[in-house]
Every structure is written in C-alpha cells, then in structure tokens.
PDB file of C-alpha atoms in Angstrom:
ATOM      1  CA  MET A   1       0.000   0.000   0.000  1.00 63.00           C
ATOM      2  CA  ILE A   2       2.767   2.443   0.931  1.00 69.00           C
ATOM      3  CA  ARG A   3       4.690   1.345  -2.116  1.00 69.00           C
ATOM      4  CA  ARG A   4       1.732   2.213  -4.374  1.00 70.00           C
ATOM      5  CA  MET A   5       1.399   5.616  -2.742  1.00 60.00           C
ATOM      6  CA  LEU A   6       5.103   6.348  -3.285  1.00 62.00           C
ATOM      7  CA  VAL A   7       4.840   5.291  -6.930  1.00 66.00           C
ATOM      8  CA  ALA A   8       1.800   7.544  -7.382  1.00 63.00           C
ATOM      9  CA  LEU A   9       3.564  10.505  -5.747  1.00 61.00           C
ATOM     10  CA  ALA A  10       6.655   9.938  -7.889  1.00 65.00           C
ATOM     11  CA  THR A  11       4.443   9.870 -10.991  1.00 69.00           C
ATOM     12  CA  VAL A  12       2.740  13.134  -9.999  1.00 62.00           C
ATOM     13  CA  ALA A  13       6.123  14.748  -9.314  1.00 64.00           C
ATOM     14  CA  ALA A  14       7.424  13.558 -12.681  1.00 65.00           C
ATOM     15  CA  VAL A  15       4.439  15.169 -14.393  1.00 65.00           C
ATOM     16  CA  LEU A  16       4.615  18.484 -12.484  1.00 60.00           C
ATOM     17  CA  LEU A  17       8.372  19.079 -12.373  1.00 58.00           C
ATOM     18  CA  PRO A  18       8.904  19.528 -16.134  1.00 56.00           C
ATOM     19  CA  GLY A  19       6.773  22.695 -15.809  1.00 52.00           C
ATOM     20  CA  ALA A  20       9.610  24.395 -13.913  1.00 48.00           C
ATOM     21  CA  PRO A  21      11.121  26.143 -16.983  1.00 48.00           C
ATOM     22  CA  ALA A  22       7.904  28.154 -17.340  1.00 48.00           C
ATOM     23  CA  TRP A  23       8.877  29.878 -14.095  1.00 53.00           C
ATOM     24  CA  ALA A  24      12.056  31.214 -15.719  1.00 61.00           C
ATOM     25  CA  HIS A  25      10.575  34.245 -17.464  1.00 75.00           C
ATOM     26  CA  ASN A  26      12.962  36.834 -18.742  1.00 85.00           C
ATOM     27  CA  GLN A  27      13.295  39.781 -16.358  1.00 90.00           C
ATOM     28  CA  LEU A  28      14.853  43.205 -16.448  1.00 93.00           C
ATOM     29  CA  GLU A  29      18.110  42.879 -14.524  1.00 93.00           C
ATOM     30  CA  GLY A  30      19.430  46.420 -14.814  1.00 94.00           C
ATOM     31  CA  SER A  31      19.353  49.557 -16.897  1.00 96.00           C
ATOM     32  CA  SER A  32      21.248  52.673 -17.826  1.00 95.00           C
ATOM     33  CA  PRO A  33      19.965  55.153 -16.858  1.00 96.00           C
ATOM     34  CA  ALA A  34      18.753  53.296 -13.794  1.00 94.00           C
ATOM     35  CA  SER A  35      15.178  53.271 -12.600  1.00 93.00           C
ATOM     36  CA  GLY A  36      14.534  56.384 -10.508  1.00 92.00           C
ATOM     37  CA  ALA A  37      17.833  58.029 -11.498  1.00 93.00           C
ATOM     38  CA  VAL A  38      18.090  61.810 -11.670  1.00 92.00           C
ATOM     39  CA  LEU A  39      20.591  62.868 -14.327  1.00 94.00           C
ATOM     40  CA  ARG A  40      22.083  66.319 -14.807  1.00 93.00           C
ATOM     41  CA  VAL A  41      22.569  65.703 -18.526  1.00 93.00           C
ATOM     42  CA  ALA A  42      20.233  63.776 -20.818  1.00 95.00           C
ATOM     43  CA  PRO A  43      21.487  60.328 -21.847  1.00 96.00           C
ATOM     44  CA  SER A  44      22.482  59.659 -25.437  1.00 96.00           C
ATOM     45  CA  THR A  45      21.567  55.966 -25.141  1.00 97.00           C
ATOM     46  CA  VAL A  46      19.234  53.857 -23.035  1.00 97.00           C
ATOM     47  CA  THR A  47      20.416  50.311 -22.329  1.00 97.00           C
ATOM     48  CA  LEU A  48      18.452  47.488 -20.702  1.00 96.00           C
ATOM     49  CA  ARG A  49      19.993  44.248 -19.393  1.00 96.00           C
ATOM     50  CA  PHE A  50      17.823  41.160 -19.026  1.00 94.00           C
ATOM     51  CA  THR A  51      18.346  37.767 -17.399  1.00 92.00           C
ATOM     52  CA  GLN A  52      18.043  35.929 -20.729  1.00 91.00           C
ATOM     53  CA  GLU A  53      19.165  36.451 -24.297  1.00 90.00           C
ATOM     54  CA  LEU A  54      16.945  38.729 -26.369  1.00 91.00           C
ATOM     55  CA  ASN A  55      15.502  38.079 -29.794  1.00 90.00           C
ATOM     56  CA  PRO A  56      15.934  41.238 -31.924  1.00 91.00           C
ATOM     57  CA  SER A  57      12.683  40.520 -33.787  1.00 91.00           C
ATOM     58  CA  PHE A  58      10.649  40.583 -30.579  1.00 92.00           C
ATOM     59  CA  THR A  59      12.307  43.363 -28.568  1.00 95.00           C
ATOM     60  CA  THR A  60      10.972  46.912 -28.303  1.00 96.00           C
ATOM     61  CA  ILE A  61      12.327  49.792 -26.235  1.00 97.00           C
ATOM     62  CA  ALA A  62      10.646  53.206 -26.250  1.00 97.00           C
ATOM     63  CA  VAL A  63      11.409  56.420 -24.362  1.00 97.00           C
ATOM     64  CA  SER A  64       8.648  58.979 -23.776  1.00 96.00           C
ATOM     65  CA  ASP A  65       8.397  62.293 -21.961  1.00 94.00           C
ATOM     66  CA  ALA A  66       5.986  63.311 -19.186  1.00 92.00           C
ATOM     67  CA  ALA A  67       3.353  64.242 -21.771  1.00 93.00           C
ATOM     68  CA  ARG A  68       3.646  60.695 -23.190  1.00 94.00           C
ATOM     69  CA  HIS A  69       5.224  61.900 -26.422  1.00 95.00           C
ATOM     70  CA  ARG A  70       7.740  59.465 -27.793  1.00 96.00           C
ATOM     71  CA  VAL A  71      11.331  60.693 -27.860  1.00 96.00           C
ATOM     72  CA  PRO A  72      12.892  60.007 -31.279  1.00 96.00           C
ATOM     73  CA  ALA A  73      15.272  57.072 -30.948  1.00 96.00           C
ATOM     74  CA  SER A  74      16.865  54.354 -33.055  1.00 96.00           C
ATOM     75  CA  GLU A  75      15.522  50.846 -33.418  1.00 96.00           C
ATOM     76  CA  PRO A  76      16.695  48.603 -30.557  1.00 96.00           C
ATOM     77  CA  VAL A  77      20.146  47.102 -31.010  1.00 96.00           C
ATOM     78  CA  VAL A  78      20.345  43.685 -29.345  1.00 94.00           C
ATOM     79  CA  ASP A  79      23.575  42.165 -28.091  1.00 94.00           C
ATOM     80  CA  GLY A  80      22.995  38.947 -26.137  1.00 91.00           C
ATOM     81  CA  ASN A  81      20.897  39.814 -23.103  1.00 92.00           C
ATOM     82  CA  SER A  82      21.179  43.590 -23.618  1.00 95.00           C
ATOM     83  CA  GLY A  83      19.140  45.921 -25.763  1.00 96.00           C
ATOM     84  CA  SER A  84      19.776  49.608 -26.352  1.00 97.00           C
ATOM     85  CA  VAL A  85      18.409  52.554 -28.254  1.00 98.00           C
ATOM     86  CA  THR A  86      20.245  55.720 -29.263  1.00 97.00           C
ATOM     87  CA  VAL A  87      18.293  58.863 -28.429  1.00 96.00           C
ATOM     88  CA  ASP A  88      18.005  60.991 -31.577  1.00 94.00           C
ATOM     89  CA  GLY A  89      15.839  63.820 -30.280  1.00 85.00           C
ATOM     90  CA  PRO A  90      16.444  66.509 -27.664  1.00 88.00           C
ATOM     91  CA  MET A  91      15.609  65.731 -24.054  1.00 93.00           C
ATOM     92  CA  GLY A  92      15.082  68.710 -21.790  1.00 91.00           C
ATOM     93  CA  ASN A  93      14.589  68.705 -18.027  1.00 93.00           C
ATOM     94  CA  GLY A  94      11.739  66.492 -16.891  1.00 93.00           C
ATOM     95  CA  VAL A  95      10.618  62.943 -16.250  1.00 94.00           C
ATOM     96  CA  TYR A  96      11.023  60.264 -18.904  1.00 95.00           C
ATOM     97  CA  THR A  97       9.584  56.769 -19.071  1.00 96.00           C
ATOM     98  CA  VAL A  98      11.332  53.788 -20.643  1.00 97.00           C
ATOM     99  CA  ALA A  99       8.895  51.105 -21.793  1.00 96.00           C
ATOM    100  CA  PHE A 100      10.069  47.690 -22.945  1.00 96.00           C
ATOM    101  CA  ARG A 101       8.580  44.528 -24.356  1.00 95.00           C
ATOM    102  CA  THR A 102      10.313  41.270 -25.196  1.00 92.00           C
ATOM    103  CA  VAL A 103       9.538  37.568 -25.432  1.00 86.00           C
ATOM    104  CA  SER A 104      11.042  35.015 -23.034  1.00 77.00           C
ATOM    105  CA  VAL A 105      12.742  31.863 -24.231  1.00 72.00           C
ATOM    106  CA  ASP A 106       9.632  30.008 -22.995  1.00 73.00           C
ATOM    107  CA  GLY A 107       7.452  32.149 -25.294  1.00 80.00           C
ATOM    108  CA  HIS A 108       5.858  34.435 -22.696  1.00 83.00           C
ATOM    109  CA  THR A 109       5.705  38.180 -23.291  1.00 88.00           C
ATOM    110  CA  VAL A 110       7.558  40.263 -20.729  1.00 89.00           C
ATOM    111  CA  GLN A 111       6.891  43.966 -20.586  1.00 93.00           C
ATOM    112  CA  GLY A 112       7.286  46.824 -18.163  1.00 94.00           C
ATOM    113  CA  SER A 113       8.412  50.369 -17.707  1.00 95.00           C
ATOM    114  CA  TYR A 114      10.362  52.599 -15.383  1.00 94.00           C
ATOM    115  CA  SER A 115      11.091  56.301 -15.052  1.00 94.00           C
ATOM    116  CA  PHE A 116      14.159  58.484 -14.736  1.00 94.00           C
ATOM    117  CA  ALA A 117      14.560  62.243 -14.686  1.00 94.00           C
ATOM    118  CA  VAL A 118      16.765  64.861 -16.277  1.00 94.00           C
ATOM    119  CA  GLY A 119      17.362  67.961 -14.141  1.00 90.00           C
ATOM    120  CA  ALA A 120      17.995  68.534 -10.459  1.00 71.00           C
ATOM    121  CA  ALA A 121      14.629  69.806  -9.208  1.00 58.00           C
ATOM    122  CA  PRO A 122      13.260  67.839  -6.198  1.00 55.00           C
ATOM    123  CA  THR A 123       9.832  67.498  -7.822  1.00 56.00           C
ATOM    124  CA  VAL A 124      11.478  65.837 -10.826  1.00 54.00           C
ATOM    125  CA  ALA A 125      13.216  63.325  -8.540  1.00 50.00           C
ATOM    126  CA  ALA A 126       9.955  62.492  -6.735  1.00 56.00           C
ATOM    127  CA  ALA A 127       8.132  61.968 -10.037  1.00 55.00           C
ATOM    128  CA  ALA A 128      10.839  59.594 -11.293  1.00 51.00           C
ATOM    129  CA  ARG A 129      10.330  57.001  -8.558  1.00 51.00           C
ATOM    130  CA  PRO A 130      10.084  53.550 -10.099  1.00 49.00           C
ATOM    131  CA  THR A 131       6.683  51.936 -10.375  1.00 49.00           C
ATOM    132  CA  PRO A 132       6.457  48.179  -9.918  1.00 47.00           C
ATOM    133  CA  ASN A 133       5.512  46.170 -12.977  1.00 48.00           C
ATOM    134  CA  SER A 134       4.398  42.599 -13.013  1.00 45.00           C
ATOM    135  CA  ASP A 135       3.842  40.117 -15.746  1.00 50.00           C
ATOM    136  CA  GLY A 136       2.321  36.746 -15.017  1.00 51.00           C
ATOM    137  CA  ILE A 137       1.970  34.763 -11.821  1.00 50.00           C
ATOM    138  CA  PRO A 138       4.862  34.972  -9.303  1.00 53.00           C
ATOM    139  CA  SER A 139       6.923  31.781  -9.149  1.00 55.00           C
ATOM    140  CA  THR A 140       6.244  31.377  -5.405  1.00 59.00           C
ATOM    141  CA  VAL A 141       2.514  31.100  -6.152  1.00 55.00           C
ATOM    142  CA  LEU A 142       3.153  28.524  -8.877  1.00 56.00           C
ATOM    143  CA  ILE A 143       5.381  26.474  -6.578  1.00 69.00           C
ATOM    144  CA  GLY A 144       2.738  26.610  -3.835  1.00 66.00           C
ATOM    145  CA  LEU A 145       0.034  25.463  -6.245  1.00 67.00           C
ATOM    146  CA  ALA A 146       2.217  22.600  -7.472  1.00 69.00           C
ATOM    147  CA  ALA A 147       2.922  21.522  -3.873  1.00 70.00           C
ATOM    148  CA  ALA A 148      -0.792  21.661  -3.042  1.00 70.00           C
ATOM    149  CA  GLY A 149      -1.510  19.521  -6.101  1.00 71.00           C
ATOM    150  CA  VAL A 150       1.032  16.920  -4.999  1.00 70.00           C
ATOM    151  CA  VAL A 151      -0.491  16.818  -1.500  1.00 71.00           C
ATOM    152  CA  LEU A 152      -4.043  16.493  -2.895  1.00 68.00           C
ATOM    153  CA  VAL A 153      -3.123  13.711  -5.296  1.00 70.00           C
ATOM    154  CA  GLY A 154      -1.126  11.941  -2.585  1.00 68.00           C
ATOM    155  CA  SER A 155      -4.073  12.163  -0.210  1.00 71.00           C
ATOM    156  CA  ALA A 156      -6.444  10.824  -2.860  1.00 68.00           C
ATOM    157  CA  VAL A 157      -4.135   7.891  -3.601  1.00 70.00           C
ATOM    158  CA  PHE A 158      -3.795   7.142   0.108  1.00 72.00           C
ATOM    159  CA  LEU A 159      -7.572   7.222   0.694  1.00 70.00           C
ATOM    160  CA  PHE A 160      -8.247   5.152  -2.431  1.00 71.00           C
ATOM    161  CA  SER A 161      -5.713   2.510  -1.398  1.00 72.00           C
ATOM    162  CA  ARG A 162      -7.257   2.301   2.117  1.00 72.00           C
ATOM    163  CA  ARG A 163     -10.725   1.751   0.626  1.00 73.00           C
ATOM    164  CA  ARG A 164      -9.513  -1.118  -1.516  1.00 69.00           C
ATOM    165  CA  THR A 165      -7.981  -3.045   1.406  1.00 62.00           C
TER     166      THR A 165
END
C-alpha cells in the first residue's frame, strides 16, 4: 500500500516538475539610466539588461516624456541579453519613461516600464520614482500550487488505497 502511494507521488512529481522552466521568465536585470535616477545631462543611449538572451525581432524599447510623447530614438540594437536605443531627439529637463517589451525563451511576453529624470529639481526626482511592474503569476505562487496539487493527489491515492484493502 505504501509502495503504491510512493509510486503515485513519484508519478505526480514527474508530471509536475517539467513545468519548472515556465517559471524562468525573462526579467529586467538592470538599466542605464537606472530606474529612478536623476541625471544632470540627458542620456544619449538607453540600455536594458535582461536575465536571458533577447531576440531582436521581438524586442521593443521606447522612451517617452511626461506628456507621453515618444522621444525620437533608433531601433533597438540587441547584443545577447542587452538591448539599447540611441536617443536621436532633444531631451530637456523632466521625467522620462522607458517602456520595454520582449519575449522570453519560454514564449511568454515580458513587458514593463520605469522612469528616470533629467534635471535637479526635487519634484522631478519624486516623479521619477520607479513603479512596480508585473507580468504573469509569481513563481512562489506557482510552486505553492504545485505543492498543493502533490499533497491532494497523494491524499487521494492514500484514501483510495485504504478503501480497496
């Protein structure tokens, strides 16, 4: 009876564990300018570093001003896990938002945004605070659900095997 339960639990684990790569979504690892940075001089390029390699065909990076007007910039240049755009237009003092979108190796879309500021005014710095972005279900929730599934299936197997004996 215990042997059957262990075999059933091992089978459930073997089915659930291959789903682990789906938890490895690409994430923004760092940027230049950094999220929330206050710069004295406008940047000539914006560079984003991710945890996984980027596909140039599915990577977008856009910079916009506080009025949500897009700042003229080049197409993204991808080099491994980094993507960058060269700013072509003038950037005066104010808050700017960098928006990005890419596709993970597992096929999921990852997108987000952050702000930085040009100028030294305190109100500019306060407006450039980063805003949290989320895409998908956090991996801790997925792990918890998988563990709950294993416990439920194990309990069902245990109860079923007790009924049969």
